[in-house]
Each structure stands twice: as C-alpha cells, then as structure tokens.
C-alpha cells in the first residue's frame, strides 16, 4: 500500500488545488420537457436562471403558466447542472421572494429571470476547499450588488426593483451564513473561512442599513 501523505504533502496538494484557475462561467440553453398533460403553447416562455456568474436559459414550450418551479428544478438537476446535485436542494428566488416546488413559474409573463440557490444540505455535503472558493466568489458578487444599490440610494434613485435586488442579496446571505457553521474545512483554510464569515456579516449589516434607508 502507498504510504499516507504527510501533513506537509497534504498541505502542498491543497495549496496547488486552491491556486488552480477558477472554472469559466457557464452560459447554456435548454428546453423544459413538455410532460404528459400540457401541450406546446403559442405562449412559449423563457426562464433565465442565474447563480453567481453562471447563466441557464430554459425555454418552456408549454408556457410559464403550465410549468412549476419543481419541474424546472428537476430539469436543471438532470440536464444542465453538474451531476450529483439533487433537485430537492435547488431553491429559486423570483422577484425577491423564495418560491416553492409546486408554484407556477408565471401566470402573466412569457419571460422571467430568477436566482438559483442551493439548499443548506448541499453545502454541508460539499467538499470544503471547493465550497469556500465558490462561496467567496458568490459573496463578491453580492458585495458588488450592494455597492451598486448603495450608490442608487445615495442618489435617491430607487424604485420597486431596488427592494427586489435587496431581497435577492438577502436570500444569498441567508444560505451562506447558515452553511458557514456546517461545512468542514481543513485547519489551513480556517483563516479564509473566518474572512468569508466576516465579509458576510459586514454585507448583512450594509443590507440592513440600506433597507432602513429605503423605508425613510
């Protein structure tokens, strides 16, 4: 049997893995299966799903009023997302609100944009170093979004869309902060984990401040 890796060797391997270039953002298209009951509709719809820098554009031939978010989750998990992600761990935020699997995608629109999050159980099962890198990147996007919202608030240039954007950032922070205490990382990664936690807390504080200013 091969000798076990020493701590130095393990640390070096992890350093090499963490220095590997980040994967390129995904931008793919797909089509939701029509299923047994509904037929293709003249009001075929389109759902733009975003998660961090990744984009999934899903055509819905039966129309958004004849498809549920559960069906969308099942399709994403089976055809577009990396293998091994259960569809039950997918969460969608639409117009600032978390939607359920049985909710209709949209009764009125033919094209919508939704944010995709992974449930806490997915994060707990994730490999620590890879998870930390991905979440740091997503948090960076949330921080940039908060900075843009802050500039709009300072300029008194806000509308209903601003509250929706804040709600989406809040949903991302909720999952991240819930998961930080559950995901296990190596001792070498603990300082990085602490920094991510501190950034998440600071982002939450900024979000709460912006929300209060919107209510004034």
C-alpha positions as MATLAB code, in Angstrom:
seq = 'XXXXXXXXXXXXXXXXXXXXXXXXXXXXXXXXXXXXXXXXXXXXXXXXXXXXXXXXXXXXXXXXXXXXXXXXXXXXXXXXXXXXXXXXXXXXXXXXXXXXXXXXXXXXXXXXXXXXXXXXXXXXXXXXXXXXXXXXXXXXXXXXXXXXXXXXXXXXXXXXXXXXXXXXXXXXXXXXXXXXXXXXXXXXXXXXXXXXXXXXXXXXXXXXXXXXXXXX';
ca = [
       0.000    0.000    0.000;
       1.170    3.504   -0.722;
       2.334    5.472    2.345;
      -0.115    8.012    3.723;
       0.538   11.598    2.774;
       2.309   13.632    5.412;
       0.723   16.904    6.650;
       3.251   18.850    4.566;
       2.358   16.870    1.444;
      -1.358   17.246    2.111;
      -0.988   20.978    2.650;
       1.011   21.342   -0.545;
      -1.612   19.431   -2.507;
      -4.348   21.641   -1.122;
      -2.353   24.755   -1.975;
      -1.971   23.559   -5.559;
      -5.732   22.819   -5.762;
      -6.684   26.195   -4.328;
      -4.375   28.009   -6.772;
      -5.953   26.312   -9.776;
      -7.779   28.712  -12.097;
     -11.467   29.179  -11.366;
     -13.808   27.493  -13.866;
     -15.235   29.709  -16.585;
     -18.813   30.918  -16.038;
     -21.471   28.679  -17.549;
     -23.856   30.098  -20.162;
     -26.078   27.391  -21.653;
     -29.518   26.939  -23.153;
     -32.052   24.155  -22.720;
     -35.709   23.229  -23.109;
     -38.049   22.030  -20.387;
     -39.768   18.740  -21.278;
     -43.457   19.163  -22.042;
     -44.627   16.207  -19.943;
     -47.826   14.215  -20.318;
     -50.707   16.669  -19.849;
     -49.805   20.093  -21.308;
     -49.028   20.533  -24.982;
     -46.768   23.135  -26.505;
     -48.298   26.602  -26.222;
     -48.354   29.559  -28.562;
     -47.204   31.490  -25.483;
     -43.975   29.550  -25.058;
     -41.897   31.063  -22.281;
     -38.274   31.603  -21.362;
     -36.685   31.444  -17.905;
     -33.277   32.990  -17.316;
     -31.733   31.262  -14.295;
     -28.678   32.804  -12.702;
     -26.362   31.528   -9.990;
     -23.306   33.670   -9.382;
     -21.747   34.215  -12.801;
     -23.454   31.146  -14.297;
     -26.468   31.533  -16.603;
     -29.016   28.916  -17.710;
     -31.603   29.923  -20.315;
     -34.511   27.466  -20.315;
     -37.218   27.573  -22.977;
     -40.640   26.419  -21.739;
     -42.705   25.361  -24.795;
     -45.863   24.702  -22.743;
     -45.818   28.263  -21.396;
     -44.748   29.538  -17.973;
     -48.311   29.202  -16.679;
     -48.272   25.444  -17.321;
     -44.971   24.634  -15.591;
     -43.833   24.650  -11.966;
     -40.568   25.543  -10.300;
     -40.284   21.893   -9.251;
     -40.285   20.837  -12.895;
     -37.681   23.498  -13.631;
     -35.525   22.223  -10.742;
     -35.819   18.612  -11.922;
     -34.750   19.588  -15.436;
     -31.807   21.697  -14.296;
     -30.559   18.921  -11.989;
     -30.855   16.209  -14.640;
     -29.655   18.072  -17.734;
     -27.797   21.327  -17.076;
     -26.187   21.358  -13.625;
     -23.160   19.267  -12.583;
     -24.075   15.666  -11.827;
     -24.949   14.676   -8.296;
     -26.950   17.735   -7.220;
     -30.429   16.630   -6.033;
     -33.234   18.755   -7.470;
     -34.708   18.982   -3.958;
     -31.675   21.064   -2.946;
     -32.427   23.774   -5.513;
     -34.046   26.995   -4.322;
     -35.368   29.792   -6.529;
     -35.838   33.468   -5.717;
     -38.254   35.222   -8.069;
     -38.984   38.939   -7.777;
     -37.440   38.958   -4.322;
     -39.451   36.037   -2.930;
     -38.489   32.416   -2.366;
     -40.838   30.161   -4.330;
     -41.864   26.544   -3.722;
     -41.649   23.492   -5.959;
     -45.399   23.487   -6.639;
     -45.571   27.188   -7.519;
     -46.387   28.064  -11.128;
     -43.442   29.801  -12.796;
     -45.559   32.720  -14.025;
     -49.225   33.210  -14.914;
     -48.735   36.560  -16.654;
     -45.249   36.694  -18.199;
     -43.595   34.885  -21.080;
     -40.035   35.691  -19.966;
     -38.668   35.999  -16.433;
     -35.374   35.967  -14.573;
     -34.855   34.004  -11.343;
     -31.956   33.462   -8.966;
     -30.846   29.915   -8.120;
     -29.548   28.933   -4.690;
     -28.515   25.569   -3.298;
     -30.079   24.374   -0.053;
     -28.084   24.009    3.157;
     -27.836   20.209    2.866;
     -25.956   20.617   -0.407;
     -23.446   22.965    1.220;
     -22.910   20.634    4.185;
     -22.063   17.786    1.815;
     -19.792   19.887   -0.379;
     -16.013   19.493   -0.370;
     -14.714   22.224    1.920;
     -11.986   23.943   -0.108;
     -14.013   23.953   -3.332;
     -17.118   25.195   -1.499;
     -15.160   28.004    0.139;
     -13.807   29.210   -3.190;
     -17.253   29.179   -4.805;
     -18.926   30.952   -1.910;
     -16.233   33.602   -1.751;
     -16.910   34.317   -5.433;
     -20.682   34.494   -4.876;
     -20.188   36.761   -1.874;
     -18.052   39.036   -4.024;
     -20.980   39.345   -6.422;
     -23.342   40.173   -3.531;
     -20.930   42.825   -2.256;
     -20.762   44.396   -5.720;
     -24.573   44.393   -5.932;
     -24.839   46.091   -2.524;
     -22.341   48.722   -3.646;
     -24.473   49.488   -6.719;
     -27.628   49.690   -4.613;
     -25.872   51.995   -2.137;
     -24.983   54.381   -4.960;
     -28.606   54.397   -6.129;
     -29.813   55.122   -2.601;
     -27.284   57.951   -2.199;
     -28.529   59.464   -5.451;
     -32.153   58.973   -4.333;
     -32.690   56.938   -7.485;
     -34.617   53.963   -6.133;
     -37.775   52.124   -7.132;
     -39.548   48.830   -6.538;
     -36.763   46.966   -8.308;
     -34.298   48.143   -5.651;
     -36.217   46.289   -2.928;
     -36.268   43.159   -5.112;
     -32.497   43.325   -5.564;
     -32.002   43.668   -1.813;
     -34.232   40.652   -1.198;
     -32.179   38.547   -3.609;
     -28.931   39.506   -1.887;
     -30.537   38.707    1.468;
     -31.560   35.234    0.258;
     -27.996   34.504   -0.824;
     -26.596   35.722    2.509;
     -29.148   33.617    4.423;
     -27.962   30.373    2.812;
     -24.288   31.321    3.090;
     -24.457   32.226    6.775;
     -26.498   29.130    7.627;
     -23.914   26.957    5.898;
     -20.753   28.529    7.312;
     -21.197   26.726   10.617;
     -21.795   23.357    8.969;
     -19.253   22.988    6.172;
     -15.976   21.446    7.308;
     -12.652   22.773    6.011;
      -9.057   21.876    6.801;
      -7.210   23.787    9.503;
      -5.216   25.589    6.828;
      -8.445   27.002    5.401;
      -9.884   28.237    8.713;
      -8.481   31.808    8.364;
     -10.042   32.060    4.902;
     -13.332   30.735    6.284;
     -13.204   33.380    9.020;
     -12.645   36.128    6.460;
     -15.647   34.950    4.431;
     -17.739   34.950    7.602;
     -16.626   38.492    8.470;
     -17.436   39.675    4.940;
     -20.875   38.051    5.146;
     -21.593   39.776    8.471;
     -20.456   43.125    7.031;
     -22.640   42.595    3.956;
     -25.618   41.785    6.180;
     -25.040   44.983    8.183;
     -24.865   47.041    4.985;
     -28.014   45.365    3.671;
     -29.938   46.161    6.874;
     -28.757   49.777    6.730;
     -29.854   50.160    3.118;
     -33.242   48.630    3.838;
     -33.825   51.087    6.685;
     -32.928   53.985    4.417;
     -35.404   52.765    1.799;
     -38.174   52.912    4.405;
     -37.451   56.535    5.367;
];
